[in-house]
One Martini backbone bead per residue (centre of mass of N, CA, C, O) as a GRO file, in nm:
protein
   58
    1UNK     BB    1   0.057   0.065  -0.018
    2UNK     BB    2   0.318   0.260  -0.003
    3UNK     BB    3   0.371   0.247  -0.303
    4UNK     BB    4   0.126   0.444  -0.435
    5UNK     BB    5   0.254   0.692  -0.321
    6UNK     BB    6   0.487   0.686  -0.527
    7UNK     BB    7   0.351   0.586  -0.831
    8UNK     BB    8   0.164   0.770  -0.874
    9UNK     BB    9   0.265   1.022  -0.934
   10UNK     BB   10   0.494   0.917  -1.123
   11UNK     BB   11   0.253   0.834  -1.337
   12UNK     BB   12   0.183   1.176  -1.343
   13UNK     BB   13   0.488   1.267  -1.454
   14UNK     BB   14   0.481   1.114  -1.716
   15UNK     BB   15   0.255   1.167  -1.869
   16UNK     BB   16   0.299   1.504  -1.901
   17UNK     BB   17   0.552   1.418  -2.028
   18UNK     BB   18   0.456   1.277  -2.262
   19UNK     BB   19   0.305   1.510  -2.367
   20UNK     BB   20   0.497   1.742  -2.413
   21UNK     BB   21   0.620   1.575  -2.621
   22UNK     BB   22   0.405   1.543  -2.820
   23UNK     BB   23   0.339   1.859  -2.874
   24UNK     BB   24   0.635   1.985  -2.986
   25UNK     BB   25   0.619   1.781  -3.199
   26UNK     BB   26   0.351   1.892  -3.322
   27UNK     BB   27   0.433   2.234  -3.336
   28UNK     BB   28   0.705   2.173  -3.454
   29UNK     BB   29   0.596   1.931  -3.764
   30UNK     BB   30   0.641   1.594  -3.749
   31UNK     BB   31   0.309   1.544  -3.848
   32UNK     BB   32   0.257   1.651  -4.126
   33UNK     BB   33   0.386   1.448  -4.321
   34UNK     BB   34   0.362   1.094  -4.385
   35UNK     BB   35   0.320   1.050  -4.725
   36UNK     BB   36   0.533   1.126  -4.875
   37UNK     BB   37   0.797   0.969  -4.809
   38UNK     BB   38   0.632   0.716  -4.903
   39UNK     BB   39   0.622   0.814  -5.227
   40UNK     BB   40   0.909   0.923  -5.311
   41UNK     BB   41   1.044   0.608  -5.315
   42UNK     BB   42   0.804   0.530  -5.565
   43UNK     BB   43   0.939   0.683  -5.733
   44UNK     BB   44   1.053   0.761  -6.047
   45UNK     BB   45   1.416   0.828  -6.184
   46UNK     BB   46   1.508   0.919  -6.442
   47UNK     BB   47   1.750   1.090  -6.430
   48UNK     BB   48   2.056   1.183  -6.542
   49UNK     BB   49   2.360   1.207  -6.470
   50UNK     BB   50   2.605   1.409  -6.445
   51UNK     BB   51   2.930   1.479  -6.493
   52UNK     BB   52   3.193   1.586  -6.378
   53UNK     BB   53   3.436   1.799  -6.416
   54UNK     BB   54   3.651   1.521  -6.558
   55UNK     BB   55   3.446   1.284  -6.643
   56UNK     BB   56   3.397   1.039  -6.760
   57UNK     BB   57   3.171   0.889  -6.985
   58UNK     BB   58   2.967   0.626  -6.997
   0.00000   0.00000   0.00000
């Protein structure tokens, strides 16, 4: 019993950290576009590289 003592506070002193790092992240724009990024890499890239110069040609 005297451990509820201990445990209450501290499971809700981590719940409000739990939550404060949510919302900065979410503030930040962490969760802005979610499906972007794998959308980009199903796409593909026709574009050839150009050599720098000084390097022979493929």
């Amino acid at each position: 019993m005297e451990a509820l003592y201990l445990l209450i506070p501290l499971s809700v002193v981590v719940v409000f950290i739990a939550l404060w790092v949510y919302f900065t992240a979410s503030d930040g724009g962490q969760f802005d576009d979610l499906v972007g990024p794998g959308l980009r890499v199903l796409q593909d890239d026709d574009t050839t590289a150009t050599p720098a110069p000084g390097e022979p040609h493929p």
